[in-house]
CSV table of C-alpha atoms and ligand atoms in Angstrom, one decimal:
chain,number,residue,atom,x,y,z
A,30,UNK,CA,-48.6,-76.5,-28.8
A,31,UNK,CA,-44.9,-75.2,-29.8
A,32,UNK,CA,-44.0,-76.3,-32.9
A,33,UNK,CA,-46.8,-77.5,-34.7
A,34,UNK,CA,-49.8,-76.1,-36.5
A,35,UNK,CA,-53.2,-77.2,-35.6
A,36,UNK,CA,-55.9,-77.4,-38.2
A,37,UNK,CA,-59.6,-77.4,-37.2
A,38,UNK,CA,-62.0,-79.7,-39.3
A,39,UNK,CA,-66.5,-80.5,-39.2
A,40,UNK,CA,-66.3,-83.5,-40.5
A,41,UNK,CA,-69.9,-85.0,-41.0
A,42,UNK,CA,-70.7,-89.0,-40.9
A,43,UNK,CA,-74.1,-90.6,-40.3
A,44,UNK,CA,-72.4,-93.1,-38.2
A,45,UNK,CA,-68.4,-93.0,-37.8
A,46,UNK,CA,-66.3,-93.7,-34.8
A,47,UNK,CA,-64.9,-90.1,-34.6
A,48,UNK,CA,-61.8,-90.6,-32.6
A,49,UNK,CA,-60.7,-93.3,-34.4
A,50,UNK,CA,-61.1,-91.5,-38.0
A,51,UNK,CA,-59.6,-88.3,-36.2
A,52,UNK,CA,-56.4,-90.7,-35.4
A,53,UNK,CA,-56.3,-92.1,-39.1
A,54,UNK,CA,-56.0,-88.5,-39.9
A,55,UNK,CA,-53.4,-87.5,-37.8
A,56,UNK,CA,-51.2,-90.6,-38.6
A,57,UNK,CA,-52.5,-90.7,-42.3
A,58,UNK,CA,-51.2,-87.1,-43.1
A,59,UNK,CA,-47.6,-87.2,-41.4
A,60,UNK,CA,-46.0,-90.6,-40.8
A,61,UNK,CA,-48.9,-92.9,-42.5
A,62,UNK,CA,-48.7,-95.6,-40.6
A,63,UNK,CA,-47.9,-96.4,-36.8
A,64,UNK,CA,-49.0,-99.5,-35.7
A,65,UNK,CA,-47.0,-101.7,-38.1
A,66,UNK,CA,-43.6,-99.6,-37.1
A,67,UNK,CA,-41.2,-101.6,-35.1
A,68,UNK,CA,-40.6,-99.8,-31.8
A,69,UNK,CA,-37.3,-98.4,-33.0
A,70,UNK,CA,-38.4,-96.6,-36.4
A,71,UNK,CA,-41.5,-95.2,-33.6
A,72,UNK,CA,-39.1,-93.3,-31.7
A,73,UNK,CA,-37.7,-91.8,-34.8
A,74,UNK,CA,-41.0,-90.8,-36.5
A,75,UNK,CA,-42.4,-89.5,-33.0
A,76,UNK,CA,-41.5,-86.0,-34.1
A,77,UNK,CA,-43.3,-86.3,-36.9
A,78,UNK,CA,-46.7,-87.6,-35.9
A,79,UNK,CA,-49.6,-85.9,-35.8
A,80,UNK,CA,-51.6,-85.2,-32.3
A,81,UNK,CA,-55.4,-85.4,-32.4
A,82,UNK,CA,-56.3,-82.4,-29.8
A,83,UNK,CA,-59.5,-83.0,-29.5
A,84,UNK,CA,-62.9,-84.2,-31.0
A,85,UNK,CA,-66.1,-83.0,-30.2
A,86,UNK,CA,-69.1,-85.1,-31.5
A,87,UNK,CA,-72.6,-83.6,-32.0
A,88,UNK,CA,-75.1,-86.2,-32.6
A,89,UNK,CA,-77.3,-84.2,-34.6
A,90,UNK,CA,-77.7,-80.8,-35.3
A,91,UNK,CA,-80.6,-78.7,-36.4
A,92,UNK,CA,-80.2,-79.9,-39.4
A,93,UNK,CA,-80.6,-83.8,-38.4
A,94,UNK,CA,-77.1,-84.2,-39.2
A,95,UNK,CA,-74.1,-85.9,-36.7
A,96,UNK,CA,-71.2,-84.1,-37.6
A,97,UNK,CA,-67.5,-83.8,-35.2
A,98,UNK,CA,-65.4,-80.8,-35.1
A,99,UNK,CA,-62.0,-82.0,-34.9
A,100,UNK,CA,-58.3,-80.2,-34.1
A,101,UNK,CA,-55.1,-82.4,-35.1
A,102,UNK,CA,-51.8,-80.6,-34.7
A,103,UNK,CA,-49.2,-80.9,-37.1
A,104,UNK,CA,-45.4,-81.0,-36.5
A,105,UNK,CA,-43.8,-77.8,-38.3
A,106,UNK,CA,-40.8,-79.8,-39.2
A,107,UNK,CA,-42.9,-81.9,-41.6
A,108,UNK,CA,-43.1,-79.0,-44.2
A,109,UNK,CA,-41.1,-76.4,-45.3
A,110,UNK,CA,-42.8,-72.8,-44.7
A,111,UNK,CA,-45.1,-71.8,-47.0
A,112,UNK,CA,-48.7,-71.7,-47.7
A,113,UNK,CA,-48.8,-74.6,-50.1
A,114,UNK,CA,-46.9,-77.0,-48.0
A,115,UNK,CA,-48.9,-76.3,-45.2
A,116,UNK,CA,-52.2,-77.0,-46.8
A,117,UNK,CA,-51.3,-79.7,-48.6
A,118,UNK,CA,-50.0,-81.9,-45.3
A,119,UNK,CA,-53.3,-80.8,-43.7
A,120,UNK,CA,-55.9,-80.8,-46.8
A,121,UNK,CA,-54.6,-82.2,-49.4
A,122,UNK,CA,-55.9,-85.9,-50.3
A,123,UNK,CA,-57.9,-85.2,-46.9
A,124,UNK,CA,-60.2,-82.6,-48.6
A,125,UNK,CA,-61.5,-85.6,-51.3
A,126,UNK,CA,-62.2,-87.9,-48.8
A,127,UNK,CA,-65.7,-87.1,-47.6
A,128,UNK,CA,-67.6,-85.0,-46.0
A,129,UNK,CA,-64.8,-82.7,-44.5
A,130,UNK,CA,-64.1,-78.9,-44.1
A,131,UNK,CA,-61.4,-77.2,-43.2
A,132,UNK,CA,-62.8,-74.4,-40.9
A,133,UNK,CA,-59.2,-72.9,-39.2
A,134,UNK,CA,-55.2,-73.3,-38.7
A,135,UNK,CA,-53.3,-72.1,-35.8
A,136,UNK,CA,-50.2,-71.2,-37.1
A,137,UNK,CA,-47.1,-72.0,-34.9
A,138,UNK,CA,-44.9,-69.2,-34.5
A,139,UNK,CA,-42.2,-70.5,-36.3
A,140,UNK,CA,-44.4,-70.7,-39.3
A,141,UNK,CA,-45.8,-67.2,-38.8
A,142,UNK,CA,-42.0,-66.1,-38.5
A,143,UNK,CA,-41.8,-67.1,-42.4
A,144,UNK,CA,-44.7,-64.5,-43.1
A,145,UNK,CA,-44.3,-60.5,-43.1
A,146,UNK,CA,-47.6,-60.2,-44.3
A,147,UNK,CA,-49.7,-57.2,-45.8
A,148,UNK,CA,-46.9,-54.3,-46.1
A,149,UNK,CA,-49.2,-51.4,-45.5
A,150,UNK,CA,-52.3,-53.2,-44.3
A,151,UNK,CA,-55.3,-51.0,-42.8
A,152,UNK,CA,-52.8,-47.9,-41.1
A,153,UNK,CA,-50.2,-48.1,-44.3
A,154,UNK,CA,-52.9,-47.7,-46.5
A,155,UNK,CA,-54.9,-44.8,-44.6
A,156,UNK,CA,-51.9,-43.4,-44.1
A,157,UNK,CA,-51.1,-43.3,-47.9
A,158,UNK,CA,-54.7,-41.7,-48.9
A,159,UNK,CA,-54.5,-39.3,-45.8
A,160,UNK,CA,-58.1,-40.7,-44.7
A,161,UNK,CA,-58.1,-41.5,-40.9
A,162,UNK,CA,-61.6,-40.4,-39.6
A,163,UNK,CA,-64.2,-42.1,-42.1
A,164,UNK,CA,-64.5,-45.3,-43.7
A,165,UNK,CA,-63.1,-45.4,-46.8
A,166,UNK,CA,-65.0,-45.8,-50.8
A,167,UNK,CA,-63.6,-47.8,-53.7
A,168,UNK,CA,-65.6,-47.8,-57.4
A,169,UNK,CA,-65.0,-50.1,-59.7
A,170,UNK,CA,-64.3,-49.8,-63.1
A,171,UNK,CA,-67.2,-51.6,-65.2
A,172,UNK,CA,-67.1,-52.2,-69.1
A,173,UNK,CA,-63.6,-52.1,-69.4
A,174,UNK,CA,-63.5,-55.5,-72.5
A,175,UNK,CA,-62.9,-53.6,-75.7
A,176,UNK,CA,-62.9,-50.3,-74.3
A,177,UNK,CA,-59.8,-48.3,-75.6
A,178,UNK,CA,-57.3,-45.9,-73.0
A,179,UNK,CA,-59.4,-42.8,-73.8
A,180,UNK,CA,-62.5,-44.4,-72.8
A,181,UNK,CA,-60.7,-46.0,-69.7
A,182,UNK,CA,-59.5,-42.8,-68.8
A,183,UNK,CA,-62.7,-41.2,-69.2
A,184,UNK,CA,-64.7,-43.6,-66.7
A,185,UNK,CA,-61.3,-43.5,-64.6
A,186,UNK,CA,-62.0,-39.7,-64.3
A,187,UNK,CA,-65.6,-39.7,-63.3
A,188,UNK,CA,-64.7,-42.1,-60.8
A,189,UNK,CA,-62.7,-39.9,-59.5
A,190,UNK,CA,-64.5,-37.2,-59.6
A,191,UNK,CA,-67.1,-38.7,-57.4
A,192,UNK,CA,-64.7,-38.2,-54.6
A,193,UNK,CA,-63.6,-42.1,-54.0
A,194,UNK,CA,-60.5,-43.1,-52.7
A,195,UNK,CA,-59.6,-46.2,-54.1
A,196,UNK,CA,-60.2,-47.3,-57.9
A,197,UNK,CA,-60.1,-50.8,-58.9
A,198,UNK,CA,-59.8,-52.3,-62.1
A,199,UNK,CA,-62.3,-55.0,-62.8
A,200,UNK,CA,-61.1,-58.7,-62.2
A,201,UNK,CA,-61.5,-59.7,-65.7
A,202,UNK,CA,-59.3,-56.8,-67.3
A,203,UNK,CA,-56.1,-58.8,-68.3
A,204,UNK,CA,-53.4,-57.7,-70.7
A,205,UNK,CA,-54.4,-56.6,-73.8
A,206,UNK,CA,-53.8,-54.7,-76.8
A,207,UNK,CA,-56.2,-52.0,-76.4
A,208,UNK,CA,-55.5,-51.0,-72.6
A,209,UNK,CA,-51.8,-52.7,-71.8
A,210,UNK,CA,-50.9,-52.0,-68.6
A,211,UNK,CA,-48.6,-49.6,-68.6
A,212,UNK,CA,-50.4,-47.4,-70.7
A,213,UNK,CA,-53.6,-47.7,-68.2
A,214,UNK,CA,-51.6,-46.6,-65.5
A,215,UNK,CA,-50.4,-43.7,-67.1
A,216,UNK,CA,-53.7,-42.8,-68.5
A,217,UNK,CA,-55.3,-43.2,-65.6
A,218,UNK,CA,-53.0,-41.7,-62.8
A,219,UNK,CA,-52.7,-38.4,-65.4
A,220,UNK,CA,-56.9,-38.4,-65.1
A,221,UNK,CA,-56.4,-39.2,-61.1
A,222,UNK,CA,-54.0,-35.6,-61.0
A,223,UNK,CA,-56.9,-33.5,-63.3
A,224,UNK,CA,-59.4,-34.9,-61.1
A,225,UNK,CA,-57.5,-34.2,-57.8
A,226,UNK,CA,-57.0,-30.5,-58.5
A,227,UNK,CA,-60.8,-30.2,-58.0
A,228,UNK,CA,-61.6,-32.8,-55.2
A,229,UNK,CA,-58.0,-32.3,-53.6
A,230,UNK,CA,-58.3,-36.0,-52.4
A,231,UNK,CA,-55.6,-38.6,-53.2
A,232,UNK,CA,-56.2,-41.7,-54.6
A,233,UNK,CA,-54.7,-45.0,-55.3
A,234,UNK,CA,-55.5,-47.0,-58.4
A,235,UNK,CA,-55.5,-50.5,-58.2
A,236,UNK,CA,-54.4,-51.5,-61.6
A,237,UNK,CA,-55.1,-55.7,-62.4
A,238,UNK,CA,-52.1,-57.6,-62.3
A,239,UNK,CA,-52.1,-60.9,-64.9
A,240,UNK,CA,-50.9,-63.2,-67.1
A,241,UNK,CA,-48.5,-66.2,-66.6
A,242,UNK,CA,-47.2,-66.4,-62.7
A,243,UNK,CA,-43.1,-66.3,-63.3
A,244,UNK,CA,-43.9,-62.8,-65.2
A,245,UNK,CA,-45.9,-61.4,-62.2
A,246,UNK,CA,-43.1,-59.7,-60.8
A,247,UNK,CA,-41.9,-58.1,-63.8
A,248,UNK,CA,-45.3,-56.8,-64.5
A,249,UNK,CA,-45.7,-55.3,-61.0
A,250,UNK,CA,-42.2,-53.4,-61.0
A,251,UNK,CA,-44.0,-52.2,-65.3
A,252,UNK,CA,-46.9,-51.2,-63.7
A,253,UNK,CA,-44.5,-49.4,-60.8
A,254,UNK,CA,-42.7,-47.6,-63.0
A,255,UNK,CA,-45.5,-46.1,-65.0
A,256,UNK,CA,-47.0,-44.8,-61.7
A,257,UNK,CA,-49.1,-47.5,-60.3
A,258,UNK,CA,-50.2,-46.9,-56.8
A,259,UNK,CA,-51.8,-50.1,-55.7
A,260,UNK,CA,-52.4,-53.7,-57.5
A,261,UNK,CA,-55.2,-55.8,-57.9
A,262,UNK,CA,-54.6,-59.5,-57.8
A,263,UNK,CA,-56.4,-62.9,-58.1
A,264,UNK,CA,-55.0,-64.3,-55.4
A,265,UNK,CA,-57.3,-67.8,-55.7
A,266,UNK,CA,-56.5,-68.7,-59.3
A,267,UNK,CA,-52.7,-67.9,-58.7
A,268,UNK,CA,-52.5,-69.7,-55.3
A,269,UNK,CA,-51.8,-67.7,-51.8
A,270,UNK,CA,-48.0,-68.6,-52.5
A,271,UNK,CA,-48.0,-66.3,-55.7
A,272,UNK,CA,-49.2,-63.3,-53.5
A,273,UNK,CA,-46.8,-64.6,-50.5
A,274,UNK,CA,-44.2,-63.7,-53.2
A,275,UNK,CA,-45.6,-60.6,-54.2
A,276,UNK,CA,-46.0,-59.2,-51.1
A,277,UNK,CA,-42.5,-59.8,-49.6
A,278,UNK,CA,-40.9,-58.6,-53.1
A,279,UNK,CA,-39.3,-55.5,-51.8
A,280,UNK,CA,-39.6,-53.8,-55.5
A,281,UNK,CA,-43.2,-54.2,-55.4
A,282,UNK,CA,-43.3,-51.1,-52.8
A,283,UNK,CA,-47.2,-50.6,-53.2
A,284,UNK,CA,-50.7,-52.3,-51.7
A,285,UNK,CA,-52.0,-55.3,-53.0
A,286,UNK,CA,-56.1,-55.4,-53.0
A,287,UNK,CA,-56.8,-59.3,-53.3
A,288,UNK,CA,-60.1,-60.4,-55.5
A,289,UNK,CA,-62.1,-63.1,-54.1
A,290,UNK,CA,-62.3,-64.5,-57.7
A,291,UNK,CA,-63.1,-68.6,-57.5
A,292,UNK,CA,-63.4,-68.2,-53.6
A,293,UNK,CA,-67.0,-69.7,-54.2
A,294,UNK,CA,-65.5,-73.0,-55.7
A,295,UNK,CA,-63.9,-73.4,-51.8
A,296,UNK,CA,-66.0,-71.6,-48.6
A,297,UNK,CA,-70.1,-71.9,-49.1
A,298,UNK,CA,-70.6,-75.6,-49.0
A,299,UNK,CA,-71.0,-76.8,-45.2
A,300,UNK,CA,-69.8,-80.1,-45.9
A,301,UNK,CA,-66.3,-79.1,-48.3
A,302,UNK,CA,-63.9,-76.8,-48.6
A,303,UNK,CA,-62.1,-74.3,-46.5
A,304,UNK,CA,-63.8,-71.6,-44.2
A,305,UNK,CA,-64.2,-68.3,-45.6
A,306,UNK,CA,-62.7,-66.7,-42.6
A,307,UNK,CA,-59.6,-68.7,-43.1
A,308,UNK,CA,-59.8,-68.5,-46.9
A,309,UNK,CA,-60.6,-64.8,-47.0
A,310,UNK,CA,-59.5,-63.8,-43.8
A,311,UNK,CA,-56.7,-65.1,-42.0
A,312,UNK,CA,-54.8,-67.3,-45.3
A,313,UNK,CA,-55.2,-63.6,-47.3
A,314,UNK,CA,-53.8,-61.8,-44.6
A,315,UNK,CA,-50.3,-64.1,-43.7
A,316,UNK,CA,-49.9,-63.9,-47.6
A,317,UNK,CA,-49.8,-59.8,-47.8
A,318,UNK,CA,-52.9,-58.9,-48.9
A,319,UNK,CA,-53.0,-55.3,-47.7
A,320,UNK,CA,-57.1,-55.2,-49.1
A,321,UNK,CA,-59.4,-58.4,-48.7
A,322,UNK,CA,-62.4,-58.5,-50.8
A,323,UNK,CA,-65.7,-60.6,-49.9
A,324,UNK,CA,-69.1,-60.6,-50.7
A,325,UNK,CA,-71.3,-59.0,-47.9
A,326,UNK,CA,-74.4,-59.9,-46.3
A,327,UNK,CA,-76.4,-57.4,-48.2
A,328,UNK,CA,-75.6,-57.1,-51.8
A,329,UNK,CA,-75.8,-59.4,-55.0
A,330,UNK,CA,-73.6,-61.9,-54.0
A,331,UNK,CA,-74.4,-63.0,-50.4
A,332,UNK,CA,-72.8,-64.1,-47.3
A,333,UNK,CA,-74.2,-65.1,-44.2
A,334,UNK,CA,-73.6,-62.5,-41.5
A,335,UNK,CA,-72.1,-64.7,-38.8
A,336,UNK,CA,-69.6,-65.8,-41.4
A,337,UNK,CA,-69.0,-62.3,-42.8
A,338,UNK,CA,-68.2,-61.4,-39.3
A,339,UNK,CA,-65.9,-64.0,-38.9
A,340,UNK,CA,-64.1,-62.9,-41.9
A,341,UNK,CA,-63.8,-59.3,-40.6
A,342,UNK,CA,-62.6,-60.6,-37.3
A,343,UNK,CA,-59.8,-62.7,-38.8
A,344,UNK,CA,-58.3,-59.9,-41.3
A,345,UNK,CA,-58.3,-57.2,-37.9
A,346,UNK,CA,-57.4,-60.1,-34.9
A,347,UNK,CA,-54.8,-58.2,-33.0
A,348,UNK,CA,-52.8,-61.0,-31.9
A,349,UNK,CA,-51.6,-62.2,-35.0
A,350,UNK,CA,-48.2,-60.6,-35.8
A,351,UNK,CA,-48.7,-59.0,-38.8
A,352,UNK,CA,-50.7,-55.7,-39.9
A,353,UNK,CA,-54.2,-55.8,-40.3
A,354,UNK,CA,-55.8,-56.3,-44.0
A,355,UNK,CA,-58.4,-53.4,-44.8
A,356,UNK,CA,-62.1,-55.8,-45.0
A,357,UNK,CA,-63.9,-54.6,-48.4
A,358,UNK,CA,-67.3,-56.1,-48.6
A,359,UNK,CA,-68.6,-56.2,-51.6
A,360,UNK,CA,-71.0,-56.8,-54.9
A,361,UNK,CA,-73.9,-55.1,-55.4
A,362,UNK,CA,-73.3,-52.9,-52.9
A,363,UNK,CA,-75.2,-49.6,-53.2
A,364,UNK,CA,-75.6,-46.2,-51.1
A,365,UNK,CA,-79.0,-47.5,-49.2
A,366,UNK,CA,-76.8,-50.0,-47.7
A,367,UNK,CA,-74.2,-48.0,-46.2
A,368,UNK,CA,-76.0,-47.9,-42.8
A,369,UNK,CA,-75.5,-51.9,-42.4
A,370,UNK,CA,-71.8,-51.5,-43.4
A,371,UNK,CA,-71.7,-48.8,-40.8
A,372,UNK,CA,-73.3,-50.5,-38.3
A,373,UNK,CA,-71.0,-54.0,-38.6
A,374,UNK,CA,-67.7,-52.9,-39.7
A,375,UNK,CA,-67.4,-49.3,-38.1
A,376,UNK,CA,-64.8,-47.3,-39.5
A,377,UNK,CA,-62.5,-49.3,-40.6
A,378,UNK,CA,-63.7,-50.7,-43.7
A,379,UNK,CA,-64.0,-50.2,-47.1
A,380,UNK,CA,-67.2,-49.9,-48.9
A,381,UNK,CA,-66.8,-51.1,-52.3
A,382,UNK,CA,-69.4,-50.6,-55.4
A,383,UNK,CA,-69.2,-50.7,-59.6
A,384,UNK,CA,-72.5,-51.0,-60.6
A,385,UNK,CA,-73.7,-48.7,-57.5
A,386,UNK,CA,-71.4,-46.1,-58.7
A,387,UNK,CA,-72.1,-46.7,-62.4
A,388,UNK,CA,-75.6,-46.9,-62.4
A,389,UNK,CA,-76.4,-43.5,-60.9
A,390,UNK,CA,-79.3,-41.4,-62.9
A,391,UNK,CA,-77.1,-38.9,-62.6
A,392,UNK,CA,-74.0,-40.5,-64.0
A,393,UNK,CA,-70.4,-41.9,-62.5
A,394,UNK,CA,-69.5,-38.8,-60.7
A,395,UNK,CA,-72.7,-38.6,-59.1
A,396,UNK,CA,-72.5,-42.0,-57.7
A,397,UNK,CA,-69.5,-41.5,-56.1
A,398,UNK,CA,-70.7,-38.5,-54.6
A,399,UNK,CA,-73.9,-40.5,-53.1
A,400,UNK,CA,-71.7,-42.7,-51.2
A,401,UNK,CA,-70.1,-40.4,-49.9
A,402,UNK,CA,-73.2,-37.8,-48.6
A,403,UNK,CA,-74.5,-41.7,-47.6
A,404,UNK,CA,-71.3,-42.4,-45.3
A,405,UNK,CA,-71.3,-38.6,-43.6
A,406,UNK,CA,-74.9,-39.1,-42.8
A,407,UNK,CA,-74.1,-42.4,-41.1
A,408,UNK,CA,-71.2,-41.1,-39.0
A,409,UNK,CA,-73.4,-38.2,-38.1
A,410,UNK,CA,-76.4,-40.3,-37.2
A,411,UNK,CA,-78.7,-38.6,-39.2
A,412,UNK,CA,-80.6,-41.2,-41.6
A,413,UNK,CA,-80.2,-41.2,-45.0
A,414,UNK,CA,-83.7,-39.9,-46.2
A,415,UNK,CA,-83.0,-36.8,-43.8
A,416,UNK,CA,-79.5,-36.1,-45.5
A,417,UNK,CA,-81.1,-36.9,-49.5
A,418,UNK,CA,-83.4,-33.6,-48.4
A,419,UNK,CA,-80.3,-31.7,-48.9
A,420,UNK,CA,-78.8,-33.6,-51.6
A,421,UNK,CA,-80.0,-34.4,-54.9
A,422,UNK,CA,-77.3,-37.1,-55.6
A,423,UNK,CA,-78.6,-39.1,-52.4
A,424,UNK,CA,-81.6,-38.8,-52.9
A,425,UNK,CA,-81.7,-40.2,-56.3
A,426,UNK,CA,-79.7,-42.9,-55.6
A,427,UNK,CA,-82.3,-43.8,-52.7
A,428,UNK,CA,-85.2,-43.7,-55.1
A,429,UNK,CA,-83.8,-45.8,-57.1
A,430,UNK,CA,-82.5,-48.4,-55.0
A,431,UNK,CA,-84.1,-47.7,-51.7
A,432,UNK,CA,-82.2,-48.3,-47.7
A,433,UNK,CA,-81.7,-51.9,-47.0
A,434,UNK,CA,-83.0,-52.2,-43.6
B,516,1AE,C1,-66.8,-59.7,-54.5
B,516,1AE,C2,-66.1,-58.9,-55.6
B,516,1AE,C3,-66.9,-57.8,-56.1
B,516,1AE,C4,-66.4,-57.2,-57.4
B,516,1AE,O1,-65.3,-57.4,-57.7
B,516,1AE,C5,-67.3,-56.5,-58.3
B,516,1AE,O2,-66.8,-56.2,-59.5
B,516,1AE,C6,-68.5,-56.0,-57.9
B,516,1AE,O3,-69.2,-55.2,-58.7
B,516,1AE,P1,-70.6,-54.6,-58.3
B,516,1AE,O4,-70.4,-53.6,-57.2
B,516,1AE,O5,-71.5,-55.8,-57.9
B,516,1AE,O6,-71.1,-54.0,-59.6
C-alpha cells in the first residue's frame, strides 16, 4: 500500500474479538475516534486512518494459547520521518496495553527515502580491511575498567597480533580519566601499525562512543581526528534516532558497529516487545549501522536459531534500498563453534569473541590465531580436530573448550 507503513503485531487474548480490537487499533493510533465523527470531519480525517490489512486468528497453538497476528497500515503523512515518530504512532501506548508484540514494519518508500542507511555496510567494510574471500574475526577487548593506556595498548596489541580484523572496545568502557578517548585511539592505532608490520593485515578499531547524546557528534569527529577507524555505539540506550544521526553525519566518515546492549529488555518475551529481527535486524540497519551485533544460537547468551536466522535475513534482504549490515553473532563464542557459524551464515559474517580470544592457554595472540586456523579449516572442509593436528594453537583451544556440534 503506497503511502503508508504497515506494522505486523501477535497479539494473544484468551477470548477477544480480534477484528474488532485490530479496528480499535487502527482507529485508536491515528485519528482516535470514527464513529462519533460527523460525516464531514470523516472525509477529512480519511487520509489519516489507519487500514487493518488483515487478521489471522489461531485458536490455540502448541502452546494452548489463542493468539492473532495482525497487519494495520499506517498513513505516512501522520508522522514526520524518523524512527521515533514511526514507532511511537505504531507502539507507543499500544505496547502497554496487553499481551502485544510488535514482530515487523513495512516501510513505505517515502519513509525509506528519509534513510541512507549503513554507509559502508558488509562491501564498504570488506572493502576497507581488504578481506573478500573469508568470513571475517573481531576480539574484544576484556578488562578494560581501571586499566591505564599502556595496559590498553598492550591487550590492544595481542589482539592484534592474533591476526583479527576488527577490535572492539567493550560496551562498558565510557569516558574516563585513565583511557579518554582520544588517547585510546592513538595508543591503540600506534599498537595496530607495530602489529601490522608482522601480520601485514589491516584493521579497524572500533573505539566506544559515550556520554551525553548532543556531544556524540563532537566525540566521533575527536575520536576521527585522533585516528579512529570505526565506532562502537549503544544504539538501544541512545534510541535508533541517535545512530540515524550518526550515520548520515557526513564528518563521521567511518563504520559504526552497533551493541545490542538492553536489546533483552525488548525481543525475548513472546507476549511483549519488538521482534529481534526488526529490533536487531531491519530498525539497525535503516538507522546506519554498518555492524549488527546479536547473541547467537550457540554461545553464553542464546538465541533461538529460527529467530537468529531471521535476524541475518533482515540485515542482508536485498530488496531493501540500503547496503547490507555485516551480522556479528556473538557472546561466548569460542573456536569449536566456528563450524555452526560457518554452516548458517556462510561467508559473510563476522565471528565475534572476548573471552574466546582472552582465555586461550596460550595467551591473547594465540586465541586469535585459533580462530583463525578454525575458520581455514572450515572453508577447506577439513574438521577441526584434523587441522589442531597441525596446530598447537587449535588444538588447545579445542581441549579446552571442545566443537559444539
Ligand atoms: C552480544 C554482545 C557480545 C559482547 O559484546 C561481548 O562483550 C561478548 O563477550 P564474550 O565473547 O562473551 O566474552
Amino acid at each position: 500500500m503506497s503511502g503508508y507503513c504497515t506494522a505486523t503485531y501477535r497479539c494473544f487474548d484468551d477470548k477477544a474479538d480480534f477484528a474488532k480490537k485490530a479496528q480499535a487499533i487502527a482507529v485508536g493510533l491515528t485519528v482516535g475516534s470514527w464513529t462519533d465523527l460527523p460525516e464531514a470531519q470523516k472525509a477529512n480525517m480519511e487520509k489519516h486512518l489507519g487500514v487493518v490489512k488483515s487478521v489471522e486468528v489461531h485458536e490455540a497453538d502448541a502452546a494452548g494459547e489463542r493468539y492473532a497476528d495482525i497487519q494495520i497500515a499506517y498513513p505516512d503523512i501522520n508522522f514526520s520521518r524518523d524512527i521515533p515518530a514511526l514507532l511511537v504512532t505504531i507502539f507507543g501506548k499500544l505496547s502497554m496495553d496487553g499481551r502485544i508484540k510488535l514482530l515487523d514494519v513495512d516501510f513505505s518508500d517515502g519513509f525509506l527515502s528519509a534513510f541512507p542507511g549503513p554507509k559502508f555496510g558488509l562491501p564498504g567494510i570488506r572493502e576497507l580491511l581488504g578481506v573478500h574471500d573469508r568470513p571475517l574475526l573481531m576480539s574484544i577487548f576484556k578488562s578494560v575498567v581501571g586499566h591505564d593506556l599502556s595496559a590498553l595498548r598492550e591487550q590492544f596489541y595481542q589482539q592484534a597480533l592474533g591476526g583479527v580484523d576488527l577490535i572492539k572496545d567493550d560496551e562498558i568502557l565510557f569516558e574516563n580519566p585513565l583511557t579518554p578517548i582520544e588517547k585510546r585511539v592513538e595508543a591503540c592505532m600506534e599498537a595496530a601499525r607495530q602489529a601490522s608490520e608482522q601480520t601485514g593485515q589491516k584493521l579497524l578499531y572500533a573505539v566506544n562512543l559515550t556520554g551525553p547524546t548532543s556531544g556524540l557528534a563532537d566525540q566521533a569527529r575527536k575520536a576521527i581526528r585522533a585516528g579512529a577507524n570505526s565506532l562502537l555505539f549503544n544504539v538501544l540506550a541512545y534510541g535508533f534516532d541517535a545512530l540515524h544521526e550518526l550515520s548520515s553525519n557526513p564528518d563521521i566518515s567511518v563504520p559504526i558497529a552497533a551493541h545490542p546492549a538492553m536489546a533483552g529488555a525488548f525481543y525475548p518475551s513472546p507476549h511483549y516487545g519488538i521482534s529481534a529481527p526488526l529490533l536487531l535486524g531491519k530498525l539497525m540497519r535503516i538507522a546506519g549501522a554498518d555492524l549488527s551485533l546479536f547473541p547467537s544460537p550457540y554461545g553464553s547468551v542464546v538465541m533461538p536459531k529460527a529467530e537468529n536466522m531471521a535476524v541475518k535475513a533482515a540485515l542482508l534482504d536485498p530488496s531493501l534500498p540500503v547496503r547490507p549490515s555485516m551480522p556479528v553473532p556473538s557472546a561466548g563464542i569460542h573456536p569449536g563453534i566456528v563450524p555452526l557459524i560457518w554452516q548458517d551464515f556462510g561467508l559473510d559474517v563476522v565471528v565475534n569473541a572476548g573471552g574466546g580470544i582472552h582465555g586461550h592457554p596460550l595467551g591473547t595472540a594465540a586465541g586469535g590465531q585459533a580462530f583463525r586456523q578454525a575458520i581455514e579449516a572450515v572453508m577447506a572442509g577439513e574438521s577441526l580436530h584434523e587441522r589442531a593436528e597441525r596446530h598447537p594453537e587449535l588444538k588447545q583451544a579445542i581441549e579446552l573448550w571442545g566443537v559444539k556440534q
